[in-house]
Short mmCIF file of C-alpha atoms in Angstrom, two decimals:
data_model
loop_
_atom_site.label_atom_id
_atom_site.label_comp_id
_atom_site.label_asym_id
_atom_site.label_seq_id
_atom_site.Cartn_x
_atom_site.Cartn_y
_atom_site.Cartn_z
CA MET A 1105 20.19 11.60 -14.67
CA ALA A 1106 18.03 10.69 -17.64
CA ALA A 1107 18.61 14.13 -19.12
CA ASP A 1108 22.30 13.34 -19.58
CA ASP A 1109 21.71 10.28 -21.77
CA PRO A 1110 22.09 11.05 -25.50
CA ARG A 1111 19.60 8.37 -26.59
CA ILE A 1112 16.96 9.60 -24.15
CA LEU A 1113 17.59 13.22 -25.14
CA ALA A 1114 17.14 12.28 -28.80
CA LEU A 1115 13.94 10.33 -28.10
CA ARG A 1116 12.53 13.15 -25.99
CA GLU A 1117 13.17 15.56 -28.85
CA ALA A 1118 11.49 13.14 -31.28
CA VAL A 1119 8.46 12.88 -28.99
CA ARG A 1120 8.32 16.65 -28.71
CA VAL A 1121 8.22 16.93 -32.50
CA ALA A 1122 5.67 14.09 -32.88
CA PRO A 1123 3.76 13.93 -29.55
CA ALA A 1124 1.02 11.68 -30.98
CA ASP A 1125 3.46 8.97 -32.11
CA THR A 1126 2.87 6.20 -29.55
CA GLY A 1127 5.67 4.09 -30.99
CA LEU A 1128 8.21 6.80 -30.19
CA ARG A 1129 6.78 7.15 -26.69
CA ARG A 1130 7.11 3.39 -26.16
CA LEU A 1131 10.76 3.49 -27.28
CA LEU A 1132 11.41 6.38 -24.91
CA ALA A 1133 9.69 4.53 -22.06
CA GLU A 1134 11.69 1.36 -22.72
CA SER A 1135 14.95 3.33 -22.76
CA LEU A 1136 14.01 5.04 -19.50
CA ALA A 1137 13.08 1.71 -17.90
CA GLU A 1138 16.36 0.09 -19.01
CA ARG A 1139 18.24 2.83 -17.16
CA GLY A 1140 16.07 2.54 -14.04
CA TYR A 1141 13.89 5.63 -14.53
CA LEU A 1142 10.70 3.69 -13.89
CA VAL A 1143 8.47 6.58 -12.78
CA GLU A 1144 9.24 8.52 -15.94
CA ALA A 1145 8.77 5.38 -18.08
CA GLU A 1146 5.36 4.84 -16.48
CA ALA A 1147 4.36 8.44 -17.25
CA GLU A 1148 5.31 8.07 -20.92
CA LEU A 1149 3.38 4.81 -21.27
CA ARG A 1150 0.30 6.23 -19.59
CA GLU A 1151 0.33 9.13 -22.03
CA ALA A 1152 0.77 6.74 -24.95
CA LEU A 1153 -2.18 4.65 -23.73
CA ARG A 1154 -4.27 7.79 -23.44
CA LEU A 1155 -3.61 8.33 -27.15
CA ASP A 1156 -4.13 4.66 -28.07
CA PRO A 1157 -6.05 2.87 -25.25
CA ARG A 1158 -6.27 -0.46 -27.10
CA ALA A 1159 -2.58 -0.94 -27.92
CA ALA A 1160 -1.59 -4.32 -26.47
CA GLU A 1161 2.15 -3.62 -26.75
CA LEU A 1162 1.76 -0.46 -24.65
CA LYS A 1163 -0.25 -2.30 -21.99
CA LEU A 1164 2.38 -5.03 -21.83
CA ALA A 1165 5.20 -2.49 -21.51
CA LEU A 1166 3.32 -0.72 -18.70
CA ALA A 1167 2.79 -4.03 -16.88
CA HIS A 1168 6.54 -4.74 -17.09
CA VAL A 1169 7.33 -1.29 -15.63
CA PHE A 1170 4.80 -1.83 -12.82
CA HIS A 1171 6.33 -5.23 -12.03
CA ARG A 1172 9.91 -3.90 -11.99
CA ASN A 1173 8.83 -1.03 -9.72
CA GLY A 1174 7.25 -3.41 -7.19
CA LYS A 1175 3.67 -2.54 -8.09
CA VAL A 1176 2.68 -6.19 -8.31
CA SER A 1177 -1.08 -5.68 -7.94
CA ALA A 1178 -1.14 -3.03 -10.68
CA ALA A 1179 0.95 -5.23 -12.99
CA GLN A 1180 -1.39 -8.17 -12.44
CA VAL A 1181 -4.49 -6.08 -13.22
CA VAL A 1182 -2.99 -4.87 -16.52
CA VAL A 1183 -1.78 -8.35 -17.54
CA GLU A 1184 -5.10 -10.04 -16.73
CA ASP A 1185 -6.97 -7.39 -18.71
CA LEU A 1186 -4.56 -7.85 -21.62
CA ILE A 1187 -5.02 -11.64 -21.60
CA ALA A 1188 -8.81 -11.36 -21.32
CA SER A 1189 -9.06 -8.88 -24.20
CA SER A 1190 -6.74 -10.80 -26.54
CA PRO A 1191 -8.23 -12.55 -29.60
CA PRO A 1192 -9.05 -16.23 -29.08
CA PRO A 1193 -6.54 -18.80 -30.35
CA PRO A 1194 -5.15 -19.49 -32.77
CA ALA A 1195 -3.47 -16.11 -32.57
CA ALA A 1196 -0.61 -15.45 -34.97
CA GLY A 1197 2.29 -13.11 -35.61
CA ASP A 1198 2.77 -10.08 -33.37
CA ALA A 1199 -0.51 -10.73 -31.54
CA ALA A 1200 0.66 -14.21 -30.52
CA ARG A 1201 4.07 -12.96 -29.40
CA THR A 1202 2.53 -10.15 -27.32
CA LEU A 1203 0.06 -12.53 -25.70
CA ALA A 1204 2.86 -15.02 -25.01
CA GLN A 1205 4.94 -12.34 -23.28
CA ALA A 1206 1.88 -11.27 -21.26
CA ARG A 1207 1.33 -14.84 -20.07
CA LEU A 1208 5.04 -15.19 -19.26
CA LEU A 1209 4.90 -12.05 -17.13
CA ASN A 1210 1.74 -13.36 -15.47
CA ALA A 1211 3.63 -16.57 -14.66
CA ARG A 1212 6.37 -14.53 -12.95
CA ILE A 1213 3.79 -12.60 -10.94
CA LEU A 1214 1.92 -15.75 -9.89
CA ALA A 1215 5.16 -17.49 -8.91
CA GLY A 1216 6.03 -14.53 -6.71
CA LEU A 1217 2.61 -14.79 -5.06
CA ARG A 1218 3.16 -18.53 -4.42
CA GLU A 1219 0.36 -19.54 -6.80
CA THR A 1220 2.69 -22.13 -8.29
CA GLY A 1221 0.12 -24.27 -10.09
CA ARG A 1222 -1.36 -21.30 -11.95
CA ALA A 1223 2.15 -20.03 -12.72
CA VAL A 1224 2.94 -23.36 -14.41
CA GLU A 1225 -0.27 -23.14 -16.47
CA GLU A 1226 0.59 -19.62 -17.63
CA TYR A 1227 4.18 -20.56 -18.47
CA ARG A 1228 3.02 -23.51 -20.58
CA ALA A 1229 0.38 -21.34 -22.30
CA ALA A 1230 3.09 -18.78 -23.16
CA GLN A 1231 5.29 -21.44 -24.75
CA ARG A 1232 2.40 -22.88 -26.77
CA LEU A 1233 1.85 -19.43 -28.26
CA ASP A 1234 5.54 -18.71 -28.82
CA PRO A 1235 8.32 -21.22 -28.05
CA GLN A 1236 10.77 -18.29 -27.83
CA ALA A 1237 8.87 -16.97 -24.78
CA ALA A 1238 11.11 -18.71 -22.26
CA ASP A 1239 12.56 -17.86 -18.86
CA PRO A 1240 15.00 -20.60 -17.75
CA ASP A 1241 15.29 -19.26 -14.20
CA LEU A 1242 11.52 -19.20 -13.78
CA ALA A 1243 11.17 -22.66 -15.32
CA ASP A 1244 13.74 -23.95 -12.85
CA ARG A 1245 11.88 -22.38 -9.92
CA LEU A 1246 8.63 -23.94 -11.09
CA GLY A 1247 10.27 -27.34 -11.46
CA LEU A 1248 9.25 -27.75 -15.08
CA GLY A 1249 10.83 -30.99 -16.23
CA ALA A 1250 12.74 -31.49 -12.96
CA PRO A 1251 13.24 -35.03 -11.68
CA VAL A 1252 11.98 -36.05 -8.25
CA ARG A 1253 15.02 -36.38 -5.96
CA GLY A 1254 13.57 -36.11 -2.47
CA THR A 1255 11.00 -34.42 -0.30
CA ALA A 1256 11.98 -30.83 -1.05
CA GLU A 1257 11.47 -30.67 -4.79
CA VAL A 1258 9.19 -28.67 -7.04
CA VAL A 1259 7.97 -30.93 -9.82
CA GLU A 1260 5.58 -29.62 -12.45
CA GLY A 1261 4.67 -26.81 -10.08
CA ARG A 1262 3.73 -29.04 -7.14
CA VAL A 1263 5.54 -27.82 -4.04
CA ARG A 1264 6.72 -30.61 -1.73
CA ALA A 1265 7.22 -29.96 1.99
CA ALA A 1266 10.72 -28.78 2.89
CA SER A 1267 12.52 -29.47 6.12
CA ALA A 1268 14.24 -26.62 7.90
CA ALA A 1269 17.63 -28.03 6.88
CA GLU A 1270 16.67 -28.19 3.20
CA ALA A 1271 14.96 -24.80 3.00
CA PRO A 1272 16.85 -21.90 1.46
CA ALA A 1273 18.96 -19.90 3.88
CA GLU A 1274 17.22 -16.92 5.48
CA ARG A 1275 18.62 -13.53 4.58
CA GLY A 1276 19.65 -11.42 7.54
CA ARG A 1277 17.54 -8.32 8.16
CA THR A 1278 18.79 -5.08 9.62
CA THR A 1279 16.70 -2.18 10.83
CA GLU A 1280 17.37 1.42 9.90
CA ARG A 1281 17.18 4.67 11.83
CA PRO A 1282 15.44 7.18 9.55
CA ARG A 1283 16.50 10.80 9.73
CA VAL A 1284 13.31 12.17 8.18
CA THR A 1285 10.63 13.47 10.56
CA PHE A 1286 7.15 14.96 10.25
CA ALA A 1287 8.84 18.27 9.34
CA ASP A 1288 9.93 16.62 6.07
CA VAL A 1289 6.34 15.56 5.20
CA GLY A 1290 4.27 18.20 3.43
CA GLY A 1291 0.66 18.47 4.59
CA MET A 1292 -1.10 15.40 6.08
CA GLY A 1293 -2.04 17.34 9.24
CA ASP A 1294 -4.94 15.06 10.27
CA LEU A 1295 -2.90 11.92 9.63
CA LYS A 1296 0.01 13.26 11.69
CA GLU A 1297 -2.36 14.00 14.58
CA GLU A 1298 -3.73 10.44 14.50
CA ILE A 1299 -0.20 9.01 14.50
CA GLN A 1300 0.81 11.35 17.32
CA LEU A 1301 -2.06 10.03 19.43
CA LYS A 1302 -1.50 6.37 18.59
CA ILE A 1303 2.31 6.19 18.49
CA VAL A 1304 4.21 9.32 19.50
CA HIS A 1305 2.40 10.17 22.74
CA PRO A 1306 2.49 6.58 24.12
CA LEU A 1307 6.27 6.55 23.72
CA ALA A 1308 6.64 10.01 25.24
CA HIS A 1309 4.40 9.13 28.23
CA PRO A 1310 4.67 5.34 28.69
CA ASP A 1311 3.93 5.36 32.44
CA LEU A 1312 0.73 7.33 31.91
CA TYR A 1313 -0.49 4.91 29.24
CA ARG A 1314 0.41 1.87 31.33
CA ALA A 1315 -1.48 3.33 34.30
CA TYR A 1316 -4.60 3.05 32.17
CA GLY A 1317 -3.63 -0.44 31.00
CA LYS A 1318 -2.86 0.77 27.50
CA PRO A 1319 0.18 -0.96 25.94
CA VAL A 1320 2.73 0.98 23.93
CA GLY A 1321 2.25 -0.26 20.38
CA GLY A 1322 -0.57 -1.26 18.08
CA GLY A 1323 -1.45 -1.12 14.44
CA ILE A 1324 -2.29 1.57 11.91
CA LEU A 1325 -3.51 0.76 8.41
CA MET A 1326 -3.25 3.48 5.79
CA TYR A 1327 -5.10 3.22 2.51
CA GLY A 1328 -5.60 5.46 -0.48
CA PRO A 1329 -4.38 6.11 -4.02
CA PRO A 1330 -0.76 5.28 -4.83
CA GLY A 1331 1.92 7.92 -4.53
CA CYS A 1332 0.30 9.93 -1.72
CA GLY A 1333 3.06 9.41 0.84
CA LYS A 1334 2.02 6.37 2.88
CA THR A 1335 5.55 4.91 2.92
CA HIS A 1336 7.07 8.33 3.53
CA ILE A 1337 4.86 9.03 6.57
CA ALA A 1338 5.70 5.60 8.01
CA ARG A 1339 9.44 6.27 7.73
CA ALA A 1340 8.94 9.78 9.14
CA THR A 1341 7.04 8.30 12.11
CA ALA A 1342 10.09 6.21 13.04
CA GLY A 1343 12.29 9.30 12.67
CA GLU A 1344 9.92 11.37 14.81
CA ILE A 1345 10.25 8.99 17.77
CA SER A 1346 13.89 7.95 17.11
CA ALA A 1347 12.77 4.33 16.66
CA SER A 1348 14.09 1.56 14.46
CA PHE A 1349 12.34 1.11 11.14
CA MET A 1350 11.87 -2.05 9.13
CA ALA A 1351 10.10 -1.94 5.75
CA VAL A 1352 8.64 -5.28 4.69
CA GLY A 1353 7.79 -6.04 1.06
CA ILE A 1354 6.14 -9.07 -0.53
CA SER A 1355 9.47 -10.64 -1.46
CA ASP A 1356 10.61 -10.49 2.18
CA VAL A 1357 7.83 -12.88 3.21
CA LEU A 1358 6.52 -15.00 0.34
CA ASP A 1359 8.45 -18.20 -0.32
CA MET A 1360 7.87 -21.16 -2.62
CA TRP A 1361 8.61 -23.66 0.19
CA ILE A 1362 5.65 -24.77 2.25
CA GLY A 1363 5.75 -23.25 5.73
CA GLN A 1364 8.68 -20.93 4.99
CA SER A 1365 6.53 -17.82 4.43
CA GLU A 1366 5.06 -18.23 7.91
CA ARG A 1367 8.54 -18.71 9.38
CA LYS A 1368 9.85 -15.60 7.60
CA LEU A 1369 6.95 -13.51 8.89
CA HIS A 1370 7.53 -14.72 12.43
CA GLU A 1371 11.24 -13.87 12.18
CA LEU A 1372 10.42 -10.33 11.03
CA PHE A 1373 8.19 -9.78 14.06
CA GLU A 1374 10.85 -11.28 16.34
CA GLN A 1375 13.45 -8.89 14.89
CA ALA A 1376 11.11 -5.94 15.52
CA ARG A 1377 10.53 -7.11 19.11
CA ARG A 1378 14.27 -7.34 19.72
CA ASP A 1379 14.81 -3.83 18.33
CA ALA A 1380 11.84 -2.20 20.11
CA PRO A 1381 10.81 0.54 19.92
CA CYS A 1382 10.47 -0.33 16.26
CA VAL A 1383 8.14 0.67 13.45
CA LEU A 1384 7.38 -2.45 11.41
CA PHE A 1385 5.95 -1.29 8.09
CA PHE A 1386 4.18 -3.59 5.63
CA ASP A 1387 3.84 -2.17 2.12
CA GLU A 1388 1.17 -3.59 -0.20
CA VAL A 1389 -0.20 -5.48 2.80
CA ASP A 1390 -3.20 -6.73 0.77
CA ALA A 1391 -0.82 -9.20 -0.90
CA LEU A 1392 -0.04 -10.75 2.50
CA ALA A 1393 -3.45 -10.27 4.12
CA ALA A 1394 -5.87 -10.92 1.26
CA SER A 1395 -9.43 -11.97 2.01
CA ARG A 1396 -9.40 -15.68 2.77
CA SER A 1397 -12.65 -16.13 0.84
CA ASP A 1398 -10.75 -15.14 -2.32
CA LEU A 1399 -7.90 -17.60 -1.81
CA ARG A 1400 -7.85 -20.96 -3.55
CA ALA A 1401 -4.78 -22.45 -1.86
CA SER A 1402 -4.62 -23.37 1.82
CA ALA A 1403 -1.03 -22.05 2.02
CA GLY A 1404 -2.33 -18.50 1.65
CA ARG A 1405 -4.81 -19.02 4.47
CA GLN A 1406 -2.08 -20.37 6.74
CA LEU A 1407 0.02 -17.27 6.12
CA ILE A 1408 -2.93 -15.02 7.02
CA ASN A 1409 -3.56 -16.99 10.22
CA GLN A 1410 0.12 -16.58 11.13
CA PHE A 1411 -0.09 -12.83 10.44
CA LEU A 1412 -3.14 -12.52 12.71
CA ALA A 1413 -1.40 -14.49 15.47
CA GLU A 1414 1.66 -12.21 15.28
CA LEU A 1415 -0.53 -9.09 15.46
CA ASP A 1416 -2.29 -10.52 18.52
CA GLY A 1417 1.05 -11.28 20.20
CA VAL A 1418 0.04 -14.87 20.88
CA GLN A 1419 3.60 -16.17 21.43
CA ALA A 1420 5.35 -12.94 22.46
CA SER A 1421 4.41 -9.42 23.53
CA ASN A 1422 4.27 -6.69 20.90
CA ASP A 1423 4.86 -3.96 23.49
CA GLY A 1424 6.98 -1.32 21.77
CA VAL A 1425 6.35 -2.72 18.28
CA LEU A 1426 4.49 -0.16 16.21
CA ILE A 1427 2.91 -1.87 13.24
CA MET A 1428 2.03 0.25 10.22
CA ALA A 1429 0.73 -1.00 6.91
CA ALA A 1430 -0.26 0.52 3.60
CA THR A 1431 -2.46 -0.66 0.77
CA ASN A 1432 -3.84 0.73 -2.45
CA ALA A 1433 -6.54 -1.97 -2.52
CA PRO A 1434 -8.26 -2.09 0.91
CA TRP A 1435 -11.17 -3.98 -0.63
CA HIS A 1436 -8.93 -7.06 -0.92
CA LEU A 1437 -7.98 -7.07 2.78
CA ASP A 1438 -9.37 -9.79 5.05
CA ASN A 1439 -11.94 -8.36 7.49
CA ALA A 1440 -10.21 -10.02 10.43
CA PHE A 1441 -7.36 -7.50 10.20
CA ARG A 1442 -9.74 -4.64 11.00
CA ARG A 1443 -10.63 -6.01 14.44
CA PRO A 1444 -9.68 -3.81 17.43
CA GLY A 1445 -6.25 -4.78 18.72
CA ARG A 1446 -4.91 -5.46 15.24
CA PHE A 1447 -5.17 -2.62 12.72
CA ASP A 1448 -7.47 -0.66 14.99
CA ARG A 1449 -6.73 2.68 13.33
CA ILE A 1450 -7.69 2.67 9.66
CA LEU A 1451 -6.75 5.97 8.06
CA PHE A 1452 -7.60 7.23 4.59
CA VAL A 1453 -4.66 9.02 2.95
CA PRO A 1454 -6.11 11.30 0.26
CA PRO A 1455 -4.20 13.30 -2.31
CA PRO A 1456 -2.73 16.43 -0.72
CA ASP A 1457 -4.82 19.60 -0.74
CA ALA A 1458 -3.55 22.85 -2.27
CA PRO A 1459 -1.57 24.10 0.79
CA ALA A 1460 -0.05 20.63 1.21
CA ARG A 1461 0.88 20.49 -2.47
CA ALA A 1462 2.62 23.85 -2.14
CA ALA A 1463 4.50 22.55 0.91
CA ILE A 1464 5.51 19.39 -0.97
CA LEU A 1465 6.80 21.43 -3.91
CA ARG A 1466 8.88 23.54 -1.52
CA ILE A 1467 10.40 20.41 0.01
CA LEU A 1468 11.08 18.84 -3.40
CA LEU A 1469 12.87 21.97 -4.66
CA ARG A 1470 14.85 22.45 -1.44
CA GLY A 1471 18.54 22.73 -2.26
CA LYS A 1472 17.98 23.17 -6.01
CA PRO A 1473 18.85 26.41 -7.88
CA THR A 1474 15.60 28.37 -8.15
CA GLU A 1475 14.31 31.87 -8.52
CA PRO A 1476 11.55 32.91 -6.07
CA ILE A 1477 8.68 30.60 -7.05
CA ALA A 1478 4.96 31.24 -6.56
CA PHE A 1479 4.34 27.82 -5.03
CA ASP A 1480 0.74 28.55 -4.09
CA ASP A 1481 -0.11 29.55 -7.66
CA VAL A 1482 1.50 26.42 -9.10
CA ALA A 1483 -0.22 24.24 -6.49
CA LYS A 1484 -3.63 25.49 -7.64
CA LYS A 1485 -2.92 23.96 -11.06
CA THR A 1486 -2.23 20.49 -9.61
CA ASP A 1487 -5.67 19.40 -8.44
CA ALA A 1488 -5.80 15.66 -7.58
CA PHE A 1489 -1.99 15.33 -7.90
CA SER A 1490 -0.33 12.85 -5.57
CA GLY A 1491 3.04 13.47 -3.99
CA ALA A 1492 4.56 11.18 -6.61
CA ASP A 1493 2.90 13.19 -9.39
CA LEU A 1494 4.38 16.38 -7.94
CA LYS A 1495 7.81 14.75 -7.78
CA GLY A 1496 7.40 13.72 -11.41
CA ALA A 1497 6.65 17.33 -12.33
CA VAL A 1498 9.69 18.62 -10.43
CA ASP A 1499 11.92 15.97 -12.02
CA LEU A 1500 10.62 16.96 -15.45
CA ALA A 1501 11.32 20.65 -14.78
CA VAL A 1502 14.85 19.80 -13.60
CA GLU A 1503 15.52 17.64 -16.66
CA ARG A 1504 14.39 20.40 -18.99
CA LYS A 1505 16.67 22.90 -17.27
CA LEU A 1506 19.55 20.43 -17.53
CA ALA A 1507 18.91 19.95 -21.24
CA GLU A 1508 18.80 23.74 -21.66
CA ALA A 1509 22.05 24.11 -19.71
CA ILE A 1510 23.73 21.50 -21.91
CA ARG A 1511 22.68 23.38 -25.06
CA ARG A 1512 23.66 26.82 -23.76
CA GLY A 1513 26.65 25.77 -21.71
CA THR A 1514 25.39 27.85 -18.76
CA PRO A 1515 23.07 26.67 -15.96
CA THR A 1516 20.04 28.80 -15.07
CA PRO A 1517 17.72 28.58 -12.05
CA ILE A 1518 14.25 27.02 -12.17
CA THR A 1519 11.46 29.57 -12.43
CA THR A 1520 7.74 29.58 -11.75
CA ARG A 1521 7.15 29.34 -15.49
CA ASP A 1522 9.38 26.24 -15.73
CA LEU A 1523 7.52 24.51 -12.92
CA ALA A 1524 4.09 25.46 -14.28
CA ALA A 1525 5.03 24.15 -17.74
CA ALA A 1526 6.17 20.84 -16.26
CA VAL A 1527 2.97 20.53 -14.20
CA LYS A 1528 0.94 21.01 -17.36
CA ASP A 1529 2.60 17.96 -18.95
CA VAL A 1530 1.97 15.62 -15.98
CA ARG A 1531 -1.38 13.91 -15.45
CA ALA A 1532 -2.87 13.16 -12.03
CA THR A 1533 -2.64 9.40 -11.43
CA THR A 1534 -5.11 9.35 -8.51
CA LYS A 1535 -8.24 9.60 -10.67
CA GLU A 1536 -7.97 5.98 -11.78
CA TRP A 1537 -7.94 4.82 -8.15
CA PHE A 1538 -10.93 6.94 -7.21
CA SER A 1539 -12.99 5.51 -10.07
CA THR A 1540 -12.67 2.09 -8.37
CA ALA A 1541 -12.97 3.37 -4.80
CA ARG A 1542 -16.15 5.25 -5.68
CA ASN A 1543 -17.95 1.99 -6.47
CA TYR A 1544 -16.95 0.49 -3.12
CA ALA A 1545 -18.00 3.65 -1.26
CA LEU A 1546 -21.40 3.58 -2.96
CA TYR A 1547 -22.23 -0.13 -3.01
CA ALA A 1548 -20.02 -1.95 -0.47
CA ASN A 1549 -19.86 0.34 2.54
CA GLN A 1550 -22.17 -1.45 4.93
CA GLY A 1551 -19.71 -1.23 7.84
CA GLY A 1552 -18.73 2.39 7.14
CA PHE A 1553 -15.19 1.39 6.11
CA TYR A 1554 -15.23 3.78 3.14
CA ASP A 1555 -16.95 6.72 4.85
CA ALA A 1556 -13.79 8.84 4.49
CA VAL A 1557 -13.67 8.12 0.75
CA ALA A 1558 -17.37 8.99 0.41
CA ALA A 1559 -16.81 12.25 2.27
CA TYR A 1560 -13.80 13.12 0.11
CA LEU A 1561 -15.81 12.46 -3.08
CA LYS A 1562 -18.83 14.26 -1.60
CA LEU A 1563 -21.07 11.23 -2.16
CA GLU A 1564 -23.14 11.77 0.99
#
């Protein structure tokens, strides 16, 4: 636990004494990130940026935390904003070093998204600003300075076609059998009902569904602000029906070799078909299914076409394969994925309401030493909190009790006052998402895609 680390304890105490010192908060965040406490590091950096919104070093540190935590889209937004707002060259000193590190991180992000040419440009720009801004592993992946030795090389960022024999070996994938069920998910009543209708009932009554010519399977796309439980509900769905579960991230599909991303995606679907009934869950699906009009490279379009073909079951039946996907940026998704037969259930996952927040707090504190807690009263003070925000508050309350126990030498249970104090020090992270979603609901809702967001924000 972070509360057991002497350096982190000392930095927390320093921040408590000087809460407006953004430098101390950055040091605390970096120490937390080094030890893997990425959610807490993100919270500290967000608070520091609230105090000093223009600090480039804080923005860069937040982008690094996002990237390490798999929030690639969020990291890219922060980095691009940082690069765009930097002073024009020639920059010097700390400004040049910060900008160089931002461009280096952008190169890593672009390389992961298979935008190899742009990644090379960013890497070279970083080194022009600061020759010390180097990443040998990334440079090797991008083929910077590599000699041409055959047909499967990357030279100056240009990806040559690779044969199946020359392509990197495919990692084996195994499915899991989640033990969590809907009983472990606080709130989300409407979403659970939709999933029951689309997934649970067809598996419970397959003959009835087949009598009406309705296959067992299909796709559900969940969208909404980050941290509201989209991944958790997908895993709980598999547990509810005792199905296999396979979570797919960007790194499981995207590959620098031409044609290998499509092959990897096909293999994932084939694995799910072999293990049916199986819930195949795509997190951050907008990175794999981005609007083709926004893509510059043909390789991205080919991957999307492959994804659509797999959803349609062109080469093999998807009967028994339950495809779920989540995105925080539905506006980047290609319209073709919304067609009936693909992701034909598109569900908005809002922040939990007050009763759901109370239920989530009960689940999060289950098994921990507590006095009787007025969960409903605490929940009323957490308007717009996501499930992740609530977890952050509980973690903070636990850490404070641990620090107190270390000082006193005696552990004491968590009280309502402890939880309320922790909640007060955590900010709702969903408001940033809604500021973007509001614009789409108002000005880009011709097909009614964002009606649920408009209703939630009371824009009608």
